[in-house]
Amino acid sequence: MPSSKPVTLRQQRLALELRRLRERAGLSSSEAANRLGIKPAQISNIEAARHAVSADRVRAFAAGYGCVDLDYVEGLAGMTGGRTRGWWEEYREFLPSGLLDVAELEHSATALRVAVVIHMPGLLQTPEHARATFRANVPPLPAHELEHRTSFRIRRQVVLFGDRPTPYTAIVHEAALRMGFGGTETSRGQLNYLAEMSEHDHISVVVIPFGDASVPVSGQPYVYASGPVPGLDTVEVDTEYGCDFMHAEDQLEKYRTVLDYLESRALTPAKSRDLIRRIAKNV
């Protein structure tokens, strides 16, 4: 029987990739089922993420579809398993599902790159700064939701700590450093924290200074989450309506190109850190 539990972002992606494999092989659901010795309904349920699938079955599907990219197949196999209850599930009753998907994406990523113009990178915010940005929401958030969003944002930072922290690159426009959310003390504390975090070996913070007119500026922050292989990367873009997740090959190539260009226009990490600290002193 299909599970009644919420379908995770990882399970949705695995289902999509299995459908893509079948379609690249030029097989209908019925043809694929016949080749694999299962019922067409099983193919449909697996591709709709209604049924969990084991790593061995993923490998069998890939072999049946003629996929010879073993790294990609093992990447898919690593996405299997039951509906793992991550810490973010504690917030399901309180926050939009898209936010929970972001936490799951960060948890599964092998590396993260972000670009921001107005706000500080979410994984490098202090609680005071995060709370101040949520207080600026229009219309205002109810008090309980403001606190849930704040605690959720801070808990997401767990991926940057521990024995195997996720490599993290933040490309920050100078405008974000000067927004001043929460007033002088909050802003100064946030800037000093950003500079401090940038000293970690696995965290790179680079700043695009004012005055570079060649940099395309967009108010929408986005995250490039690397998967176990490039074909399983994901881009998450914050929009007015929520979180948009993209993983088509042309979309991934576009955002890799944009991020590479933005990073090439930024100051070095050392000069970026100096600029952050100078701004913090003058807040």
PDB file of N, CA and C in Angstrom, residues 113-117 119 121 169-173 218 220-224 258-259 262:
ATOM      1  N   ARG A 113      26.519  26.302  -2.580  1.00  0.00           N
ATOM      2  CA  ARG A 113      26.922  27.643  -3.014  1.00  0.00           C
ATOM      3  C   ARG A 113      25.677  28.517  -3.031  1.00  0.00           C
ATOM      4  N   VAL A 114      25.787  29.718  -2.468  1.00  0.00           N
ATOM      5  CA  VAL A 114      24.632  30.612  -2.429  1.00  0.00           C
ATOM      6  C   VAL A 114      25.032  31.985  -2.943  1.00  0.00           C
ATOM      7  N   ALA A 115      24.055  32.703  -3.461  1.00  0.00           N
ATOM      8  CA  ALA A 115      24.255  34.087  -3.889  1.00  0.00           C
ATOM      9  C   ALA A 115      23.124  34.921  -3.314  1.00  0.00           C
ATOM     10  N   VAL A 116      23.471  36.014  -2.618  1.00  0.00           N
ATOM     11  CA  VAL A 116      22.470  36.864  -1.981  1.00  0.00           C
ATOM     12  C   VAL A 116      22.803  38.330  -2.249  1.00  0.00           C
ATOM     13  N   VAL A 117      21.757  39.139  -2.308  1.00  0.00           N
ATOM     14  CA  VAL A 117      21.924  40.571  -2.564  1.00  0.00           C
ATOM     15  C   VAL A 117      21.370  41.408  -1.426  1.00  0.00           C
ATOM     16  N   HIS A 119      19.619  39.960   1.654  1.00  0.00           N
ATOM     17  CA  HIS A 119      19.695  39.317   2.967  1.00  0.00           C
ATOM     18  C   HIS A 119      21.018  38.592   3.154  1.00  0.00           C
ATOM     19  N   PRO A 121      23.305  35.338   4.038  1.00  0.00           N
ATOM     20  CA  PRO A 121      23.089  33.912   3.777  1.00  0.00           C
ATOM     21  C   PRO A 121      22.398  33.251   4.967  1.00  0.00           C
ATOM     22  N   THR A 169      29.993  27.973   0.189  1.00  0.00           N
ATOM     23  CA  THR A 169      30.465  29.216  -0.414  1.00  0.00           C
ATOM     24  C   THR A 169      29.309  30.194  -0.494  1.00  0.00           C
ATOM     25  N   ALA A 170      29.502  31.379   0.067  1.00  0.00           N
ATOM     26  CA  ALA A 170      28.481  32.426   0.031  1.00  0.00           C
ATOM     27  C   ALA A 170      29.011  33.616  -0.751  1.00  0.00           C
ATOM     28  N   ILE A 171      28.285  33.985  -1.810  1.00  0.00           N
ATOM     29  CA  ILE A 171      28.612  35.167  -2.606  1.00  0.00           C
ATOM     30  C   ILE A 171      27.627  36.248  -2.186  1.00  0.00           C
ATOM     31  N   VAL A 172      28.133  37.277  -1.543  1.00  0.00           N
ATOM     32  CA  VAL A 172      27.287  38.277  -0.891  1.00  0.00           C
ATOM     33  C   VAL A 172      27.520  39.648  -1.527  1.00  0.00           C
ATOM     34  N   HIS A 173      26.458  40.298  -1.958  1.00  0.00           N
ATOM     35  CA  HIS A 173      26.589  41.666  -2.461  1.00  0.00           C
ATOM     36  C   HIS A 173      26.751  42.620  -1.281  1.00  0.00           C
ATOM     37  N   SER A 218      20.008  40.507  -8.898  1.00  0.00           N
ATOM     38  CA  SER A 218      18.638  40.032  -8.730  1.00  0.00           C
ATOM     39  C   SER A 218      18.344  39.965  -7.246  1.00  0.00           C
ATOM     40  N   GLN A 220      16.448  37.960  -5.802  1.00  0.00           N
ATOM     41  CA  GLN A 220      16.131  36.605  -5.376  1.00  0.00           C
ATOM     42  C   GLN A 220      17.391  35.833  -4.998  1.00  0.00           C
ATOM     43  N   PRO A 221      17.496  35.388  -3.758  1.00  0.00           N
ATOM     44  CA  PRO A 221      18.644  34.549  -3.387  1.00  0.00           C
ATOM     45  C   PRO A 221      18.466  33.149  -3.953  1.00  0.00           C
ATOM     46  N   TYR A 222      19.562  32.482  -4.245  1.00  0.00           N
ATOM     47  CA  TYR A 222      19.449  31.102  -4.702  1.00  0.00           C
ATOM     48  C   TYR A 222      20.592  30.265  -4.169  1.00  0.00           C
ATOM     49  N   VAL A 223      20.311  28.973  -4.091  1.00  0.00           N
ATOM     50  CA  VAL A 223      21.232  27.993  -3.532  1.00  0.00           C
ATOM     51  C   VAL A 223      21.507  26.928  -4.579  1.00  0.00           C
ATOM     52  N   TYR A 224      22.788  26.621  -4.777  1.00  0.00           N
ATOM     53  CA  TYR A 224      23.167  25.518  -5.657  1.00  0.00           C
ATOM     54  C   TYR A 224      23.665  24.394  -4.761  1.00  0.00           C
ATOM     55  N   VAL A 258      26.309  31.365 -13.843  1.00  0.00           N
ATOM     56  CA  VAL A 258      26.056  32.631 -13.137  1.00  0.00           C
ATOM     57  C   VAL A 258      26.877  32.700 -11.850  1.00  0.00           C
ATOM     58  N   LEU A 259      26.895  31.624 -11.087  1.00  0.00           N
ATOM     59  CA  LEU A 259      27.649  31.621  -9.836  1.00  0.00           C
ATOM     60  C   LEU A 259      29.147  31.764 -10.087  1.00  0.00           C
ATOM     61  N   LEU A 262      29.695  35.461 -10.914  1.00  0.00           N
ATOM     62  CA  LEU A 262      29.587  36.312  -9.730  1.00  0.00           C
ATOM     63  C   LEU A 262      30.811  36.160  -8.831  1.00  0.00           C
TER      64      LEU A 262
END
